[in-house]
Structures are given as C-alpha cells and as structure tokens.
Amino acid sequence: MNRGEAIVLIGFMGSGKSSIGRHLAQRTKLPRYDTDEMISARFGLKIAEIFVRFGEEEFRAAETDALGQIPARPTIVVTGGGIVLRPENVEILRQLGIIVNLAADKETLYERVSRRATRPLLQTENPRATLSEMLRLREPLYREAADFAIDTSVLRHEEVSDAILKQVQELRSRTRGSYDG
Ligand code: S3P
C-alpha cells in the first residue's frame, strides 16, 4: 500500500494528541485535521453532548466519515482515543501517512484527564478503574496500528515534536522507494 505524507497522532485520552498536534502544525506549517473538532463542527455540539444525544455508535460512524474527508496531502492528523476501535479507520490512517502512538503511563494519563470533565466515557463512578480497563483493551490496538511510539509522560511539547519529526524523517528516508514509488 502507498503511504501518504501525513503525520497521524493516535493514543489514549490524555496522551497529548491535541497539544502536540497543534505544536507540530505550528512547527511544520502543515494544515491540522482533528477528528473531534471536525465532528463537533458538523454536529454543532460538544463531544460530550453528541454522546448524550446520539450515542457512541453514531459518534464512531462520524469518526469514520471525518477521516474520509481528510485530503491525501501532507497534513497533521489528530484523532480521538477510540479511533483504533474500527479496523477500517486504521486502514484509512495508514493510507494517510505515518502513524505515531503517543503513550504515557497510567498515572500521567489519569492526572491529565482529571483536569477536565469533557470525556464522556470517563464519567463513571470509578473513572480510575474505567481508565485502567480501557487502557488494557486499547494499548495493543495502538501498538499494532502505529509505526512508532513516543512516551509523552515526562517530555515537553518541543521534545515530543522533535522526536516525532526526527523519527518520521528517518522512517521516510529508509522507505523512500515505497513512499515515492
Ligand atoms: C474518546 C476520546 C476522545 C473523544 C471521545 C471518545 C475515546 O478524544 O474522541 O470522547 O473513545 O477514547 P481524546 O482522545 O482527544 O480525549
């Protein structure tokens, strides 16, 4: 399969996808596509409200639709934490470009997601246990989908962006034949 020229960020809620995506877009001057923002704009609602009014399945379908609208050009793609749940989404992401798994340890993720109550799937009686269980189920999916991973737990945004750009460049030069084909 021909891989596109996007840099795609995947990873659990709180792994830093949105902030790093903004940072990378600023650094590279590439346009940024954030699936949560695209869906929110389409519905004219916040993500939490979409879950309440339409349910998770409708949201997941909207995620796949949003991915289909991202142009096959050099871009920065930011995804929601559940994007890897649908294998067809992972296929689309692979076609768009190089997939980076932003990881972080459980405590860091919990601390980051606790700052805001914007994540409908964590509004449970025991959000720590929910996070733990979701992470256990999803970690293998992130690992399998990604070309490489960066642990964001202790790094500053600049450091994460630097590491991503360096690895993307290395990967592209190693596989130049198949990308430029
Ligand atoms: C979700 C993650 C959220 C958002 C929605 C569902 C998930 O995005 O898409 O609340 O299933 O992990 P972030 O990863 O940006 O928080």
mmCIF file of N, CA and C in Angstrom, residues 76-121:
data_model
loop_
_atom_site.group_PDB
_atom_site.id
_atom_site.type_symbol
_atom_site.label_atom_id
_atom_site.label_comp_id
_atom_site.label_asym_id
_atom_site.label_seq_id
_atom_site.Cartn_x
_atom_site.Cartn_y
_atom_site.Cartn_z
ATOM 1 N N ILE A 76 -1.165 17.324 9.391
ATOM 2 C CA ILE A 76 -1.065 16.753 10.735
ATOM 3 C C ILE A 76 -2.480 16.277 11.084
ATOM 4 N N VAL A 77 -2.604 14.996 11.398
ATOM 5 C CA VAL A 77 -3.921 14.442 11.715
ATOM 6 C C VAL A 77 -3.971 14.080 13.198
ATOM 7 N N VAL A 78 -4.962 14.643 13.900
ATOM 8 C CA VAL A 78 -5.159 14.358 15.325
ATOM 9 C C VAL A 78 -6.444 13.549 15.450
ATOM 10 N N THR A 79 -6.387 12.449 16.189
ATOM 11 C CA THR A 79 -7.547 11.565 16.279
ATOM 12 C C THR A 79 -8.072 11.500 17.716
ATOM 13 N N GLY A 80 -9.289 11.011 17.873
ATOM 14 C CA GLY A 80 -9.821 10.723 19.206
ATOM 15 C C GLY A 80 -9.271 9.379 19.676
ATOM 16 N N GLY A 81 -9.252 9.194 20.993
ATOM 17 C CA GLY A 81 -8.644 7.991 21.566
ATOM 18 C C GLY A 81 -9.260 6.676 21.096
ATOM 19 N N GLY A 82 -10.512 6.737 20.611
ATOM 20 C CA GLY A 82 -11.176 5.492 20.213
ATOM 21 C C GLY A 82 -11.072 5.184 18.722
ATOM 22 N N ILE A 83 -10.276 5.939 18.009
ATOM 23 C CA ILE A 83 -10.224 5.791 16.550
ATOM 24 C C ILE A 83 -9.775 4.382 16.140
ATOM 25 N N VAL A 84 -8.940 3.760 16.966
ATOM 26 C CA VAL A 84 -8.387 2.441 16.612
ATOM 27 C C VAL A 84 -9.388 1.305 16.818
ATOM 28 N N LEU A 85 -10.554 1.612 17.372
ATOM 29 C CA LEU A 85 -11.523 0.550 17.640
ATOM 30 C C LEU A 85 -12.084 -0.036 16.350
ATOM 31 N N ARG A 86 -12.104 0.754 15.275
ATOM 32 C CA ARG A 86 -12.599 0.252 13.993
ATOM 33 C C ARG A 86 -11.414 -0.027 13.067
ATOM 34 N N PRO A 87 -11.244 -1.280 12.670
ATOM 35 C CA PRO A 87 -10.122 -1.602 11.775
ATOM 36 C C PRO A 87 -10.136 -0.775 10.490
ATOM 37 N N GLU A 88 -11.320 -0.432 9.985
ATOM 38 C CA GLU A 88 -11.362 0.376 8.757
ATOM 39 C C GLU A 88 -10.745 1.762 8.971
ATOM 40 N N ASN A 89 -10.865 2.279 10.200
ATOM 41 C CA ASN A 89 -10.236 3.568 10.486
ATOM 42 C C ASN A 89 -8.712 3.463 10.394
ATOM 43 N N VAL A 90 -8.198 2.364 10.934
ATOM 44 C CA VAL A 90 -6.743 2.178 10.927
ATOM 45 C C VAL A 90 -6.239 2.092 9.486
ATOM 46 N N GLU A 91 -7.001 1.434 8.627
ATOM 47 C CA GLU A 91 -6.640 1.363 7.206
ATOM 48 C C GLU A 91 -6.548 2.763 6.600
ATOM 49 N N ILE A 92 -7.562 3.590 6.885
ATOM 50 C CA ILE A 92 -7.571 4.958 6.342
ATOM 51 C C ILE A 92 -6.360 5.733 6.867
ATOM 52 N N LEU A 93 -6.085 5.573 8.161
ATOM 53 C CA LEU A 93 -4.952 6.302 8.758
ATOM 54 C C LEU A 93 -3.637 5.888 8.113
ATOM 55 N N ARG A 94 -3.499 4.583 7.821
ATOM 56 C CA ARG A 94 -2.269 4.097 7.166
ATOM 57 C C ARG A 94 -2.112 4.713 5.790
ATOM 58 N N GLN A 95 -3.232 4.847 5.096
ATOM 59 C CA GLN A 95 -3.159 5.455 3.764
ATOM 60 C C GLN A 95 -2.788 6.927 3.863
ATOM 61 N N LEU A 96 -3.229 7.570 4.947
ATOM 62 C CA LEU A 96 -2.936 8.998 5.093
ATOM 63 C C LEU A 96 -1.457 9.247 5.370
ATOM 64 N N GLY A 97 -0.817 8.369 6.123
ATOM 65 C CA GLY A 97 0.599 8.621 6.404
ATOM 66 C C GLY A 97 1.171 7.785 7.525
ATOM 67 N N ILE A 98 2.168 8.362 8.190
ATOM 68 C CA ILE A 98 2.873 7.660 9.263
ATOM 69 C C ILE A 98 2.095 7.834 10.564
ATOM 70 N N ILE A 99 1.899 6.736 11.262
ATOM 71 C CA ILE A 99 1.080 6.757 12.484
ATOM 72 C C ILE A 99 1.974 6.734 13.721
ATOM 73 N N VAL A 100 1.776 7.747 14.575
ATOM 74 C CA VAL A 100 2.572 7.865 15.797
ATOM 75 C C VAL A 100 1.688 7.582 17.001
ATOM 76 N N ASN A 101 2.107 6.644 17.816
ATOM 77 C CA ASN A 101 1.369 6.328 19.039
ATOM 78 C C ASN A 101 1.927 7.171 20.184
ATOM 79 N N LEU A 102 1.136 8.143 20.643
ATOM 80 C CA LEU A 102 1.550 8.914 21.808
ATOM 81 C C LEU A 102 1.120 8.138 23.048
ATOM 82 N N ALA A 103 2.100 7.744 23.829
ATOM 83 C CA ALA A 103 1.812 6.934 25.013
ATOM 84 C C ALA A 103 2.141 7.740 26.266
ATOM 85 N N ALA A 104 1.657 7.279 27.393
ATOM 86 C CA ALA A 104 2.029 7.876 28.679
ATOM 87 C C ALA A 104 1.666 6.868 29.755
ATOM 88 N N ASP A 105 2.324 6.969 30.909
ATOM 89 C CA ASP A 105 1.980 5.992 31.938
ATOM 90 C C ASP A 105 0.606 6.321 32.530
ATOM 91 N N LYS A 106 0.036 5.301 33.172
ATOM 92 C CA LYS A 106 -1.361 5.383 33.613
ATOM 93 C C LYS A 106 -1.618 6.572 34.544
ATOM 94 N N GLU A 107 -0.714 6.805 35.481
ATOM 95 C CA GLU A 107 -0.904 7.906 36.428
ATOM 96 C C GLU A 107 -0.921 9.258 35.713
ATOM 97 N N THR A 108 -0.022 9.401 34.748
ATOM 98 C CA THR A 108 0.045 10.653 33.993
ATOM 99 C C THR A 108 -1.247 10.848 33.215
ATOM 100 N N LEU A 109 -1.723 9.797 32.567
ATOM 101 C CA LEU A 109 -2.977 9.895 31.809
ATOM 102 C C LEU A 109 -4.107 10.291 32.747
ATOM 103 N N TYR A 110 -4.164 9.629 33.903
ATOM 104 C CA TYR A 110 -5.264 9.897 34.831
ATOM 105 C C TYR A 110 -5.214 11.343 35.321
ATOM 106 N N GLU A 111 -4.013 11.776 35.629
ATOM 107 C CA GLU A 111 -3.850 13.157 36.118
ATOM 108 C C GLU A 111 -4.292 14.154 35.032
ATOM 109 N N ARG A 112 -3.909 13.877 33.787
ATOM 110 C CA ARG A 112 -4.260 14.805 32.699
ATOM 111 C C ARG A 112 -5.771 14.804 32.408
ATOM 112 N N VAL A 113 -6.385 13.629 32.369
ATOM 113 C CA VAL A 113 -7.819 13.603 32.024
ATOM 114 C C VAL A 113 -8.677 14.122 33.167
ATOM 115 N N SER A 114 -8.137 14.110 34.388
ATOM 116 C CA SER A 114 -8.914 14.582 35.534
ATOM 117 C C SER A 114 -9.036 16.098 35.555
ATOM 118 N N ARG A 115 -8.219 16.774 34.770
ATOM 119 C CA ARG A 115 -8.261 18.249 34.775
ATOM 120 C C ARG A 115 -9.563 18.778 34.196
ATOM 121 N N ARG A 116 -10.168 17.988 33.290
ATOM 122 C CA ARG A 116 -11.407 18.456 32.654
ATOM 123 C C ARG A 116 -12.413 17.320 32.569
ATOM 124 N N ALA A 117 -13.695 17.644 32.679
ATOM 125 C CA ALA A 117 -14.733 16.598 32.636
ATOM 126 C C ALA A 117 -15.353 16.521 31.238
ATOM 127 N N THR A 118 -14.504 16.590 30.206
ATOM 128 C CA THR A 118 -15.037 16.665 28.839
ATOM 129 C C THR A 118 -15.127 15.303 28.166
ATOM 130 N N ARG A 119 -14.642 14.244 28.856
ATOM 131 C CA ARG A 119 -14.615 12.928 28.223
ATOM 132 C C ARG A 119 -15.770 12.060 28.714
ATOM 133 N N PRO A 120 -16.779 11.890 27.853
ATOM 134 C CA PRO A 120 -17.987 11.182 28.291
ATOM 135 C C PRO A 120 -17.701 9.766 28.785
ATOM 136 N N LEU A 121 -16.733 9.088 28.181
ATOM 137 C CA LEU A 121 -16.501 7.686 28.537
ATOM 138 C C LEU A 121 -15.856 7.531 29.914
#
